[in-house]
Tab-separated table of C-alpha atoms in Angstrom:
chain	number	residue	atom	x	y	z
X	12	UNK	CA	0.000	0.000	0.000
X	13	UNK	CA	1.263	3.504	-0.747
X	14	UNK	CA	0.085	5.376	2.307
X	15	UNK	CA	1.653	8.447	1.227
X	16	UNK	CA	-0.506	8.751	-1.805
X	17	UNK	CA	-3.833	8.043	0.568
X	18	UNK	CA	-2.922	10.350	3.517
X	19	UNK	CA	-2.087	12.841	1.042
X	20	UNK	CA	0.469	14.860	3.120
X	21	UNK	CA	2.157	16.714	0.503
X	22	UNK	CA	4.112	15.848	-2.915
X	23	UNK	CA	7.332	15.370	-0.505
X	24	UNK	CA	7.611	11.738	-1.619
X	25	UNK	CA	8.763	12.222	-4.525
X	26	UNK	CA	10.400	15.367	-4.195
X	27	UNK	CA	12.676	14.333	-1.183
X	28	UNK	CA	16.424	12.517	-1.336
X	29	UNK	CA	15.994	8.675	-1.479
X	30	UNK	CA	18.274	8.417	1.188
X	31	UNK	CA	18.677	10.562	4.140
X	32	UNK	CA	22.030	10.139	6.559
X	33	UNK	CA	22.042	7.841	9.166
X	34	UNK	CA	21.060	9.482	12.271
X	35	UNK	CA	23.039	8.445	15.448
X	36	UNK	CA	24.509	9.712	18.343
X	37	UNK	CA	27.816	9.299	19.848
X	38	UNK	CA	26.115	8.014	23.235
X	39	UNK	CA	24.901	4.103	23.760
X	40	UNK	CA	26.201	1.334	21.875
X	41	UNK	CA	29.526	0.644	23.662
X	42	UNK	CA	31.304	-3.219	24.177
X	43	UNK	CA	28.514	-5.460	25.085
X	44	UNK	CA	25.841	-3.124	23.895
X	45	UNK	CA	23.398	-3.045	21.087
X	46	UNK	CA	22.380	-1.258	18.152
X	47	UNK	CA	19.282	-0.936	17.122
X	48	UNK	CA	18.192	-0.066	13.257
X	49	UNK	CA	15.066	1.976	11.998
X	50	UNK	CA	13.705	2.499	8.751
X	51	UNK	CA	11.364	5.504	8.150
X	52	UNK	CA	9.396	7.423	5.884
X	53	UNK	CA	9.872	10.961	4.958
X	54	UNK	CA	6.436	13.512	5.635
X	55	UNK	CA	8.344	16.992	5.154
X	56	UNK	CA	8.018	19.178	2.088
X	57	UNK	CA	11.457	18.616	0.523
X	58	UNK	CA	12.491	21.552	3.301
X	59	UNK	CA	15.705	20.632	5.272
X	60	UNK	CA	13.748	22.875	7.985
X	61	UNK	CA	10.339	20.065	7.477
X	62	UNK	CA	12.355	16.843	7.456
X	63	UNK	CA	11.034	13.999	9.481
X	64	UNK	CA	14.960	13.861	9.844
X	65	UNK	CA	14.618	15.653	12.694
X	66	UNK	CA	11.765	14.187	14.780
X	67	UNK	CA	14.208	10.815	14.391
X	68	UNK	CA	17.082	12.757	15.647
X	69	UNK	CA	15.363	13.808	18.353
X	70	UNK	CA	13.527	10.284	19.517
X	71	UNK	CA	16.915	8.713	19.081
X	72	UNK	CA	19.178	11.572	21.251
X	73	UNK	CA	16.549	11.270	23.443
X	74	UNK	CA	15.916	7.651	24.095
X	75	UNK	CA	19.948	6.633	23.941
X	76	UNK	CA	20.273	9.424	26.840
X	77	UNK	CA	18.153	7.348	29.021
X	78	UNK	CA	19.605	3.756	28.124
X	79	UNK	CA	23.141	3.902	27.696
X	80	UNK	CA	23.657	0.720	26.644
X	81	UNK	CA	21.489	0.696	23.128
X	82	UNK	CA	22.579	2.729	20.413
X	83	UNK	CA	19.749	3.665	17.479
X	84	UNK	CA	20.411	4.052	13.815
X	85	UNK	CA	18.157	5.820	11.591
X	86	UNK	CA	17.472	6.090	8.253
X	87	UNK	CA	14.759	8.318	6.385
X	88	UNK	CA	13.547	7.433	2.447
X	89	UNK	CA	11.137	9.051	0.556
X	90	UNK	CA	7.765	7.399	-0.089
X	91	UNK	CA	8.876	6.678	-3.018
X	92	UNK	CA	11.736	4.398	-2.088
X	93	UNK	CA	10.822	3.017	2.098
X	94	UNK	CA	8.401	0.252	1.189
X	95	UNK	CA	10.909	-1.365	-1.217
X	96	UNK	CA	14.127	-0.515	1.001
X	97	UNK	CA	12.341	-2.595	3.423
X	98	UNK	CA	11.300	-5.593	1.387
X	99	UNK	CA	14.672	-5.143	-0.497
X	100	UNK	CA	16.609	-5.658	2.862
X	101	UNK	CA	13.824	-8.164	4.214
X	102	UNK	CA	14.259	-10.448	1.324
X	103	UNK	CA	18.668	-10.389	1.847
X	104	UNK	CA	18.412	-11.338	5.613
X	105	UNK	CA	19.222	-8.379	6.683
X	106	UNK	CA	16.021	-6.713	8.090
X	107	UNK	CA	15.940	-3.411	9.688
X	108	UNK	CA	15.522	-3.872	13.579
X	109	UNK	CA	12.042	-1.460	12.987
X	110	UNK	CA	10.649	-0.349	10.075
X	111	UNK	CA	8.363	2.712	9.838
X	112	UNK	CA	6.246	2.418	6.335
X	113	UNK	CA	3.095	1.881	4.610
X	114	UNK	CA	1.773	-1.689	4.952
X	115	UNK	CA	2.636	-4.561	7.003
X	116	UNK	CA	0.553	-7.446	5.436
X	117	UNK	CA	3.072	-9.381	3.270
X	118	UNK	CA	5.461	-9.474	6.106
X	119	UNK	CA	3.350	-10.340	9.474
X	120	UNK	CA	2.106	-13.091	6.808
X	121	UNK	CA	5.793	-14.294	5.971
X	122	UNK	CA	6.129	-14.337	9.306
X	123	UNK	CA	8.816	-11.927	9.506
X	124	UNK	CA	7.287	-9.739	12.240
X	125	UNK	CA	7.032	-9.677	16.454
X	126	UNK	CA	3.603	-9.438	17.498
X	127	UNK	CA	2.520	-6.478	19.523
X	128	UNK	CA	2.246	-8.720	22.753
X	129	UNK	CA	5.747	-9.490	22.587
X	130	UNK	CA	7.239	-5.615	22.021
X	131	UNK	CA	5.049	-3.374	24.201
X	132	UNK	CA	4.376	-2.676	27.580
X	133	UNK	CA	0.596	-3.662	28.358
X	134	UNK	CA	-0.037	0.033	29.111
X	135	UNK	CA	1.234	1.220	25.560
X	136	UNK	CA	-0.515	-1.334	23.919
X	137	UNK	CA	-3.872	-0.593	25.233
X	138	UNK	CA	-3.349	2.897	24.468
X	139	UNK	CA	-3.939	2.484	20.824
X	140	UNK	CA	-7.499	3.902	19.427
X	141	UNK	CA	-9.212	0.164	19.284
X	142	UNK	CA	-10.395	0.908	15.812
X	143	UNK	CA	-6.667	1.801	14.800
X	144	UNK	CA	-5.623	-1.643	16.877
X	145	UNK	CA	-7.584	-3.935	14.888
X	146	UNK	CA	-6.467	-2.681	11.637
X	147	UNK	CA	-2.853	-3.657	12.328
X	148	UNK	CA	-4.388	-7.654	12.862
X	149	UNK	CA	-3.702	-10.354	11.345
X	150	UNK	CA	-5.494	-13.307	12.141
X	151	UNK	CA	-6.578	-11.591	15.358
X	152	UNK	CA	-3.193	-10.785	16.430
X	153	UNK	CA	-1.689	-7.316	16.195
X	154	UNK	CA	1.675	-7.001	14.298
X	155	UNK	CA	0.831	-3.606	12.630
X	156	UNK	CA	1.724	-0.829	15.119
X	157	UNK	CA	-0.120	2.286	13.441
X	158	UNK	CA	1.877	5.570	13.332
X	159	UNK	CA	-0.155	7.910	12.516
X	160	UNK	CA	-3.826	7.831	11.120
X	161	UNK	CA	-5.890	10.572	9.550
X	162	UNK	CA	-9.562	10.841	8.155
X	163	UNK	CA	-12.057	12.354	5.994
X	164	UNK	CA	-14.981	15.317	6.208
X	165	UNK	CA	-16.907	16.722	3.627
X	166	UNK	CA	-14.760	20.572	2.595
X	167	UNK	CA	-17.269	22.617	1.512
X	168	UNK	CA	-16.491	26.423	0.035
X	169	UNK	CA	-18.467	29.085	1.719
X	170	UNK	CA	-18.194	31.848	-0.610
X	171	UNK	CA	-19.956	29.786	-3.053
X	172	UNK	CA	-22.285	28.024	-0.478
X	173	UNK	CA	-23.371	31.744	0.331
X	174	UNK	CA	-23.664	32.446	-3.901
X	175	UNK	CA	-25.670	29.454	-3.955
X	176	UNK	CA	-28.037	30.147	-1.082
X	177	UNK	CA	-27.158	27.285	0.251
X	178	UNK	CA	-27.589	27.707	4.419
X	179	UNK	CA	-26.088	24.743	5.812
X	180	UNK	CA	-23.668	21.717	4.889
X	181	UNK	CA	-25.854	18.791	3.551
X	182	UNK	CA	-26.410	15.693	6.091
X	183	UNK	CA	-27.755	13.345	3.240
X	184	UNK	CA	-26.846	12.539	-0.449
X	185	UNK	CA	-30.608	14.115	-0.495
X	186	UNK	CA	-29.365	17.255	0.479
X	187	UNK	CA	-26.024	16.992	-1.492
X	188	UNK	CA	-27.213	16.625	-4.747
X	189	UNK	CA	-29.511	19.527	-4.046
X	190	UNK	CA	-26.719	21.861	-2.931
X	191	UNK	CA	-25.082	20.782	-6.210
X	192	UNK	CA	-28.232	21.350	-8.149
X	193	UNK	CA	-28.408	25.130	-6.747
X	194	UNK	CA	-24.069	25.297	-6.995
X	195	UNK	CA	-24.425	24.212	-10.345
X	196	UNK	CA	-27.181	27.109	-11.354
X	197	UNK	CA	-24.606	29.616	-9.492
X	198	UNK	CA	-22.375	29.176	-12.426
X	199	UNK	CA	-19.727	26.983	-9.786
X	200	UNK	CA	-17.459	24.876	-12.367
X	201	UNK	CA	-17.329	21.901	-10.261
X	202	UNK	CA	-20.220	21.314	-7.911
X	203	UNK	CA	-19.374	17.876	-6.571
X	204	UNK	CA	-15.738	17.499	-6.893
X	205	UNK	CA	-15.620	13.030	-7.491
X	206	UNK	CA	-11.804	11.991	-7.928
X	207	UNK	CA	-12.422	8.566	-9.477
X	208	UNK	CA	-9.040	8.648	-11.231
X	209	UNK	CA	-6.217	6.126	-10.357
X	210	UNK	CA	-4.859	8.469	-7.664
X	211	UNK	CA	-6.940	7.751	-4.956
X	212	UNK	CA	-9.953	6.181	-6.545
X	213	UNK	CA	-9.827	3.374	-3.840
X	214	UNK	CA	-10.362	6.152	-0.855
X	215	UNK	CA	-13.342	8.146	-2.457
X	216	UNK	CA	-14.766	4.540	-3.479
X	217	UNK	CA	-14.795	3.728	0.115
X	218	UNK	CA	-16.292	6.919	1.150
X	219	UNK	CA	-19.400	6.156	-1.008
X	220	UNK	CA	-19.812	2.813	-0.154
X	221	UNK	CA	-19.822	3.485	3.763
X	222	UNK	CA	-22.407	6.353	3.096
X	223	UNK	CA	-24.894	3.286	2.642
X	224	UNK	CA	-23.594	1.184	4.894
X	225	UNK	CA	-21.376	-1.037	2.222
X	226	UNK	CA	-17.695	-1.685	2.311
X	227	UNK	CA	-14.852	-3.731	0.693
X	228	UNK	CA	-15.126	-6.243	3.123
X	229	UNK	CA	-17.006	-7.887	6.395
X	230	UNK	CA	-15.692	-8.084	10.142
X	231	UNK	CA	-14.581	-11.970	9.065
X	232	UNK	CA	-12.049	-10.653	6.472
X	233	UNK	CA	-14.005	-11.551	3.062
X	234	UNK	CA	-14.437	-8.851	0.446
X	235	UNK	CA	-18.226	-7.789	-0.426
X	236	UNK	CA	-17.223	-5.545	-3.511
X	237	UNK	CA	-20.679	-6.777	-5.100
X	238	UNK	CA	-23.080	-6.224	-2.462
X	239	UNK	CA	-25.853	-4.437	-2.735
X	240	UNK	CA	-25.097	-1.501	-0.407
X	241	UNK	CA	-22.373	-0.719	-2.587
X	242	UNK	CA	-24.141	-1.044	-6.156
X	243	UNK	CA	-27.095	0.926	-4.918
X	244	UNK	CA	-23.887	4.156	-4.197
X	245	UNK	CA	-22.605	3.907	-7.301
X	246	UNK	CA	-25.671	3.774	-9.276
X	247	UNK	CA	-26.315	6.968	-7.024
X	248	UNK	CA	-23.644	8.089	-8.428
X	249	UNK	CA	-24.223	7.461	-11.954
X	250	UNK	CA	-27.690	8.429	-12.173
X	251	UNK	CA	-27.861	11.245	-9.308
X	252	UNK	CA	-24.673	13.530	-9.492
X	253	UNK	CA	-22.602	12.567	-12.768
X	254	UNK	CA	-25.896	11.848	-14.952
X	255	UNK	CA	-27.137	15.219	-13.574
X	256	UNK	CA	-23.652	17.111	-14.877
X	257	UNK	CA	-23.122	18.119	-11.023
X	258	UNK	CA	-19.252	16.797	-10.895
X	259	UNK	CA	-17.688	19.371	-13.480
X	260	UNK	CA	-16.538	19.291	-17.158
X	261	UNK	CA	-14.006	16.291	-16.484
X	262	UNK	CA	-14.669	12.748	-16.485
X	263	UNK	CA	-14.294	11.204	-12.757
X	264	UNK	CA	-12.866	8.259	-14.135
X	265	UNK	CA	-9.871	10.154	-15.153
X	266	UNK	CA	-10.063	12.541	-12.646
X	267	UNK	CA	-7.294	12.784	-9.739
X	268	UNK	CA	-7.908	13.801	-5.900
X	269	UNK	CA	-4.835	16.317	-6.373
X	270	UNK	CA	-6.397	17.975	-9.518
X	271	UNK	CA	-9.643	18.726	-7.533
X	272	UNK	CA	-8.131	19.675	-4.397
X	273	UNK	CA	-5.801	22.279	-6.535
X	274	UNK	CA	-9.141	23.714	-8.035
X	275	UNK	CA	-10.604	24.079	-4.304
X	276	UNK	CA	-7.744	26.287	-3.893
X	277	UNK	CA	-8.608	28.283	-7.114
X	278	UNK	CA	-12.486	28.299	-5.524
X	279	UNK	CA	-13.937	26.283	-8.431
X	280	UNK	CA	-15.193	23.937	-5.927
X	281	UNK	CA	-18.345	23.673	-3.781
X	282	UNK	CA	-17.511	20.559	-2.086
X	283	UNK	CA	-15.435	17.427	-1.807
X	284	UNK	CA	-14.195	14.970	0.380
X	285	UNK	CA	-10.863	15.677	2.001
X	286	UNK	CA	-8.265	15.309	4.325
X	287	UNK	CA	-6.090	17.411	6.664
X	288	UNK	CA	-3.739	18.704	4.299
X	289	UNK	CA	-6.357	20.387	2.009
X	290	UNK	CA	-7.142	22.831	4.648
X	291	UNK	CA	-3.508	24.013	4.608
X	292	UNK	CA	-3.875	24.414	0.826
X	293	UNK	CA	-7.050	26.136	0.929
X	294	UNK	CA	-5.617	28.925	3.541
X	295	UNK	CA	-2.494	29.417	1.400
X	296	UNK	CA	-5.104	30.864	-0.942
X	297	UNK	CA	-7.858	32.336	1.171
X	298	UNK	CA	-10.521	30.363	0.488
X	299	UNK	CA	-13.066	30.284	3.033
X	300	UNK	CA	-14.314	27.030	4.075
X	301	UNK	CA	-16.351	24.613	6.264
X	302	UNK	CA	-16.070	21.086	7.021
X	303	UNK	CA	-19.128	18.440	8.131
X	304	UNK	CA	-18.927	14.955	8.621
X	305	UNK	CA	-19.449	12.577	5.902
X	306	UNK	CA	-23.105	12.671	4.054
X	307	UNK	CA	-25.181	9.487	4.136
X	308	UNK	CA	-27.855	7.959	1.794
X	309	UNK	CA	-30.018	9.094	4.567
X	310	UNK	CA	-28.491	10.929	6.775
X	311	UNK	CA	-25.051	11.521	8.167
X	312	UNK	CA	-22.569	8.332	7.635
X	313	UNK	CA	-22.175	6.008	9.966
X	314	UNK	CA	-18.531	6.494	9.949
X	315	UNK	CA	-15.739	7.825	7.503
X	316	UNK	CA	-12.914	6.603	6.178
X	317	UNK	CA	-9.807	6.349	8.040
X	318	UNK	CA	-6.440	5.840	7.119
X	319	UNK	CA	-3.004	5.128	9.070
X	320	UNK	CA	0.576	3.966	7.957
X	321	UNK	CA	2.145	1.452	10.205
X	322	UNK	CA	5.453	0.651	12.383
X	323	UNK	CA	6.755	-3.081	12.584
X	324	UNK	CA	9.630	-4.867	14.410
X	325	UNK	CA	11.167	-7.714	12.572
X	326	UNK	CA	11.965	-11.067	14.142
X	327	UNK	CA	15.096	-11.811	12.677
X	328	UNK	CA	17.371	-9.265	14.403
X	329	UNK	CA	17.190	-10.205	18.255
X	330	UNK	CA	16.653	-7.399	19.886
X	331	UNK	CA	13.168	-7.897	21.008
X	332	UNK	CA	13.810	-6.347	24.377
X	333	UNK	CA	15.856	-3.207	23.474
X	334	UNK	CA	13.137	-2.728	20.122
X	335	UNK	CA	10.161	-2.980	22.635
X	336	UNK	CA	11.848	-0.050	25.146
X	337	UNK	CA	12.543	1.895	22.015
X	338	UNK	CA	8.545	1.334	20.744
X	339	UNK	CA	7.345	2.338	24.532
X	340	UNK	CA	9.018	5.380	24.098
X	341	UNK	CA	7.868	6.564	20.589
X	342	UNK	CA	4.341	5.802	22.059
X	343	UNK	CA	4.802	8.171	24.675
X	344	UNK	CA	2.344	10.926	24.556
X	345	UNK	CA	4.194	13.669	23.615
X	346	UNK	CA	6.472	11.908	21.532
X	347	UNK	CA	3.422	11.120	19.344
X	348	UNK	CA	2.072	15.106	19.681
X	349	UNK	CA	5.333	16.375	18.643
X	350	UNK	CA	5.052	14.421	14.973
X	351	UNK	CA	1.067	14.480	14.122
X	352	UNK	CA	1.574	18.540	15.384
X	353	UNK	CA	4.443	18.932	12.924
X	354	UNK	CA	2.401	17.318	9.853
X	355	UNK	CA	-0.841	17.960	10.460
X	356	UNK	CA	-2.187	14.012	11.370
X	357	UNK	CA	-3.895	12.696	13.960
X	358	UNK	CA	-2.520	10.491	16.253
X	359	UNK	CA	-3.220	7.245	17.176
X	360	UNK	CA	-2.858	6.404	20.909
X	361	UNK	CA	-5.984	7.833	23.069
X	362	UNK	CA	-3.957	9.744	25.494
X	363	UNK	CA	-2.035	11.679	22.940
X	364	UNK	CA	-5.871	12.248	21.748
X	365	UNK	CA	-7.086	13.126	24.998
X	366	UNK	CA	-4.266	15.753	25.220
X	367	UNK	CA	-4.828	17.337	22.049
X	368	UNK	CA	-9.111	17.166	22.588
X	369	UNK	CA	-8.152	19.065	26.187
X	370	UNK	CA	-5.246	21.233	25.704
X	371	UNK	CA	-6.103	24.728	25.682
X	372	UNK	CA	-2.832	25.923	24.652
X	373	UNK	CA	-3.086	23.774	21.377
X	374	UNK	CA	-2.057	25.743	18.630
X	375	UNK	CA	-4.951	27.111	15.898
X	376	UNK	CA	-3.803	24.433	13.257
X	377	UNK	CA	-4.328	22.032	15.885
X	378	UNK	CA	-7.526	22.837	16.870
X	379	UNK	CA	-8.727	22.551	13.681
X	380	UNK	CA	-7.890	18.767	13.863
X	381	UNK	CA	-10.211	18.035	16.235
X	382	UNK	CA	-13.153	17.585	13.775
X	383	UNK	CA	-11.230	14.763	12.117
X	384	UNK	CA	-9.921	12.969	15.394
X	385	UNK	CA	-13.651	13.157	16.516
X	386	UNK	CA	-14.189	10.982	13.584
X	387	UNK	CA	-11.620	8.656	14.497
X	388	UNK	CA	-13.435	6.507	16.749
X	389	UNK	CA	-15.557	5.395	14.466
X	390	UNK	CA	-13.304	4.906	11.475
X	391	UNK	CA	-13.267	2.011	9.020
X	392	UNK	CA	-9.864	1.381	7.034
X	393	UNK	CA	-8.879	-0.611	4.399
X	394	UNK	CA	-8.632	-4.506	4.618
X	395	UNK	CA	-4.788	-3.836	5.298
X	396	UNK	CA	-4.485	-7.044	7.154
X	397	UNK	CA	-5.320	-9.139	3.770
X	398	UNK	CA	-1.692	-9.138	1.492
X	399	UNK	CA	-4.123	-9.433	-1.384
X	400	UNK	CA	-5.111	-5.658	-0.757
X	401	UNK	CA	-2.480	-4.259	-2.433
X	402	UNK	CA	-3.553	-5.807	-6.093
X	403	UNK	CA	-7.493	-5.668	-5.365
X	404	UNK	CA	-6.946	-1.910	-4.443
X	405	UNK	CA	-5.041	-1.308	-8.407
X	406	UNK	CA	-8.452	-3.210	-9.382
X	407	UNK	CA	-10.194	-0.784	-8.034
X	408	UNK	CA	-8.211	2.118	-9.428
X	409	UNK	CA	-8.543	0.409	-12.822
X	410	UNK	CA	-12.446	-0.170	-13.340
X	411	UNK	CA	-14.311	1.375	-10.976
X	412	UNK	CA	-14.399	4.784	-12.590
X	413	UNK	CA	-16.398	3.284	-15.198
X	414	UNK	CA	-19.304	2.323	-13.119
X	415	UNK	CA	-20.465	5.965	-13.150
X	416	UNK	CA	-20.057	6.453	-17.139
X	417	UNK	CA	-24.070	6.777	-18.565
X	418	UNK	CA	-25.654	3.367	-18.756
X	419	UNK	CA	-23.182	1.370	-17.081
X	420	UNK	CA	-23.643	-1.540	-15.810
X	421	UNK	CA	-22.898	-1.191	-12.279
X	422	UNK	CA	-23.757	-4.667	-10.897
X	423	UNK	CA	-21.672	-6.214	-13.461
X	424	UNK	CA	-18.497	-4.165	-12.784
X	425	UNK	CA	-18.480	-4.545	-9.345
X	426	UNK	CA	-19.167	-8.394	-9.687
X	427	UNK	CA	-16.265	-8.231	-12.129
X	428	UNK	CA	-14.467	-7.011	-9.236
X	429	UNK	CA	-15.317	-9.075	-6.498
X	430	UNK	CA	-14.036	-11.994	-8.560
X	431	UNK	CA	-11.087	-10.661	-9.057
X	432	UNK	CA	-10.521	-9.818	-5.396
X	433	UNK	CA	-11.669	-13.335	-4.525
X	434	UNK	CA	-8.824	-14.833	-7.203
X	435	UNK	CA	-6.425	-12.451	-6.139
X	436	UNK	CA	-7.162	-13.671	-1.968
X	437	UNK	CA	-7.343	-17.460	-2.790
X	438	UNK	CA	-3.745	-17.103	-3.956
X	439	UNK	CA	-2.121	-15.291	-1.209
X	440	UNK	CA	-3.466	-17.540	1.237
């Protein structure tokens, strides 16, 4: 999974060295001692000032301060480089002691990884958000450790809202298409902004299918891409908003979360779904905006969409104890407020929540989180425990934009799906 493309942060993963210096410190590590190794992922802007370089430093300086005897390594990639770094050095015997990237699957499946259990003090590990938890399971064992998690709301421009006469944000697809409808008679270029396009088609599916109660997949782990909670949203889709001409000029088959989000910063947008990092963007140009929670078929959603990337300690290194003292400490609660506060993500431990719910000293970008942790609770996220996500998910980016193209056959494209999910599971089991 490329978590850097679904949190969205910024275009950093690209844009950033492969390879940042090792981080260490001259303290720790001595005769007798150990050395432990991290792989992470970079989240600054391509800024030496915004590096995730420096959180690392930090957390390692830090942590070898307080036990002398372990000495911690660091590396930061790009997105575009961790995930294979890993599985590059993974499949040479040479595993990183603790790797800090975007999916966990293929190698808590190997059997590669050390279950939560074994790593964590029992405090730590019942400090994760439960919903958070359970993604990182695998057969009802945790080996994903989540990082850092984020979700989505409904961004809605006021300026045009107010052009519109539209009073309020809409609750229910009811209510959506009619703010559209009235957006759309406003002379607004894009109404409904509906990036179906291989960027993050997989998200915004997922969106729509939870607004009727649908989903990828059921609490025993088998995909329901078919069902009929999720044909009835995308022939609500077809029929209701792109049938109506309510999602813009563009085709939402071709159409990429980055291009609509850049054209909510030009104001050519009444609403979309979106993530933390879009209201950055959207100040940087002074659009005025609101943000609701997720429209249902009938009323608000049940719950959004959320999304997380993932920390794992590998088995093959033998240094369970010192990696688990290490992990306790990048839990702690302000060692997890200090790196969701620096990127704008929410974090994923429900003390470090509790802090940043409470804390009246919180900074204004902060506060302005607080819509999207409140969401958190009640977050679904992808099937990341299944290692045949990662092909069903390009699936998705290939075909489902077509289920919303006039006269489509909706049923059958999903079906077409869900067969293909099913293949691609049997195989990786």
């Amino acid at each position: 999974m490329q978590r850097r493309r679904f949190l969205g942060l910024s275009a950093a993963g690209a844009a950033t060295a492969a390879m940042a210096p090792a981080l260490t410190a001259c303290s720790g590590g001595g005769p007798g001692g150990k050395t432990l190794t991290v792989i992470a992922a970079e989240y600054g802007d391509g800024k030496p000032e915004n590096s995730s370089q420096k959180y690392w430093e930090s957390v390692a300086r830090t942590f070898m301060g307080d036990h002398k005897g372990v000495k911690v390594e660091v590396q930061v990639y790009s997105w575009t480089d961790v995930d294979k770094k890993v599985a590059d050095l993974v499949a040479a015997g040479n595993a990183p002691d603790i790797a800090q990237i975007g999916a966990y699957a293929d190698f808590a499946a190997a059997g590669k990884l050390i279950s939560a259990d074994q790593l964590l003090s029992v405090p730590t590990q019942a400090d994760f958000i439960t919903s958070i938890a359970k993604a990182g399971e695998v057969h009802r064992m945790q080996y994903g450790l989540p990082f850092v998690s984020s979700t989505r709301l409904l961004f809605y421009n006021k300026t045009l809202f107010e052009k519109a006469g539209i009073l309020k944000a809409p609750e229910s697809w009811a209510e959506l298409q009619a703010a559209a409808v009235k957006l759309k008679a406003a002379q607004v270029k894009i109404p409904f902004g509906l990036p179906l396009g291989p960027e993050e088609a997989p998200a915004e599916t997922m969106l729509w299918m939870l607004g009727n109660g649908g989903g990828y997949a059921d609490k025993n782990g088998n995909y329901t891409i078919g069902r009929a909670e999720n044909v009835e949203a995308f022939e609500w889709l077809r029929d209701e908003l792109v049938g109506k001409e309510l999602t813009g000029p563009g085709n939402p088959a071709r159409t990429n979360r980055q291009e609509l989000f850049d054209a909510f910063a030009r104001g050519e947008v009444g609403m979309l779904h979106g993530h933390p990092s879009l209201m950055q963007q959207a100040e940087a140009k002074d659009v005025k905006y609101g943000m609701a929670p997720l429209p249902g078929r009938h009323g608000k959603a049940a719950s959004t969409m959320g999304v997380a990337d993932w920390v794992m300690a590998f088995k093959q290194t033998g240094h369970k104890k010192e990696v688990g003292l290490f992990l306790d400490f990048l839990y702690s609660t302000q060692t997890v407020l200090d790196f969701t506060g620096k990127y704008d993500l929410l974090p994923v431990t429900s003390t470090a929540s509790e802090k940043m719910m409470k804390d009246d000293d919180a900074t204004p970008r902060r506060k302005k989180l607080i819509p999207f942790l409140e969401q958190l609770k009640n977050a679904e996220f992808y099937p990341a425990d299944k290692t045949s996500w990662a092909k069903v998910s390009k699936t998705v980016k290939e075909k489902i934009g077509s289920t919303v193209q006039k006269g489509a056959d909706v049923q059958g494209i999903l079906d077409e799906i869900q067969r293909e999910a099913e293949s691609t599971d049997g195989a990786a089991r």
